[in-house]
Amino acid sequence: MTAATTPVSSGEFSPPSWILLNMYAQVGENSNETTAHCEVGNDLKIYASLVRECPPLPSNLYVYCSGATFAEPPSSLSMVDDLILFHVYIGSPFRARSALPSYFFVYRADPKRPSLKLLPGPQGPVRKYHPLSIFPRGKDHYTIASLIPLQCEDNLFSLRLYDSETNTWSIKKLSIESPQNDFPVAIPAKFCPLFSHQTSTVLTHGKTIGWIDLWRGILFSDMLSEKHTLRGVPLPLPFWCIEGDFDLGSPRTHRGIAFTDGHLRLVEVVLKVDCSVPYVYDEEAERPCPRIENWTITTWTNKEMSNSYDDWHINCTLQASDIFLGDHSESELPATALQNLFVSDPIIGQNKNDSHVIYLTAREKLMRPKSWILAIDTKDRKVQSVAVRPGPLPREMRFIDTNYCTCSISN
């Protein structure tokens, strides 16, 4: 899923100001006022529609191709306001992806003027796993940007830009002109990935895009400047991982970030595994699973956004065993006790009125197909709301590093 602000809704309920968008689109038709289509070669047409729901319910992108099949479910890569960037492979799921036609689309889900555009092939290799973001420019135009590290060249990056006005791609080489401060502690060699920037999500704020390495820091670039440069803003180090000598793993399983109410906000969820008992094979998960003893949510805020670690201040630290279930019936919640759930993929509420609410994907065991979305009120220390994901997770969604795609937020 991706979290994004959205100005409209489809349906008769009040328009949600932001949504949780499933990473993988639903394959099929769902015609509504947001439906748009465009032609692809060989007389093929692609249709796209958006069905919005208020969080914690997930919203869904529907994609359909007349006369062809998808090799895998189309994937949403970025969403800002009513613009969604998504990718499709057309062809047999049994063929190598490199041998299949690969397409990027920009879909405008505005019910007053829905549209779908096939992007031209980019210069150089731009893949769906590269960190891509949409930067709106006025009412009609936008830029798509991807920042890719240059191999064997420290602190140098290739910036790939698509301009909707000219319908062309361009490439620029960028360096970090204002780097983040040095680490405040010595970093063991085991954690060498912390020494280089590996983008795990992207944030759009004002006139800038921030490419975020959730373990390390952010690289901001002013997208309205004629000369693009990069400046670094550090993120709090994962001391629980370093001091406990754990592998870093996927950052988006543990961390989420947003810009709300004039502050940069970071959330981290850490699981405490019961090491006194061995992993037990779980038939639903199809793998050995640990027993979760407890988990902790920590949130930070940063108003200055300079290159200093001192700008970050802890807001709260909350253990699952201290969270009240509230008025939810047993049928809404997993049978497993709250503190024993496997939780991941934290998302911060996108409005100033709910920036203290953290949305988590919860499963009774690691990689089980059934999941819930929990909204945790960190101020009142309670479960605010619960949503059961309709149907099991697709297999490809269970075995990737995260359930969420690029998180891009427009303010």
Coordinates of C-alpha atoms in Angstrom, one line a residue, residues 39-45 65-68 90 101 103 118:
E39 CA -4.5 2.4 -26.2
V40 CA -1.3 0.3 -26.1
G41 CA 0.1 -1.2 -29.3
N42 CA -1.5 -4.1 -31.2
D43 CA -5.1 -2.8 -30.6
L44 CA -4.9 -3.3 -26.8
K45 CA -6.7 -1.1 -24.4
C65 CA -6.6 -5.1 -20.4
S66 CA -8.9 -6.1 -23.2
G67 CA -7.5 -8.9 -25.3
A68 CA -4.4 -9.7 -23.2
I90 CA 1.8 -7.9 -20.5
P101 CA 6.7 -5.8 -22.8
Y103 CA 4.8 -0.4 -19.5
L118 CA 1.2 5.5 -21.4

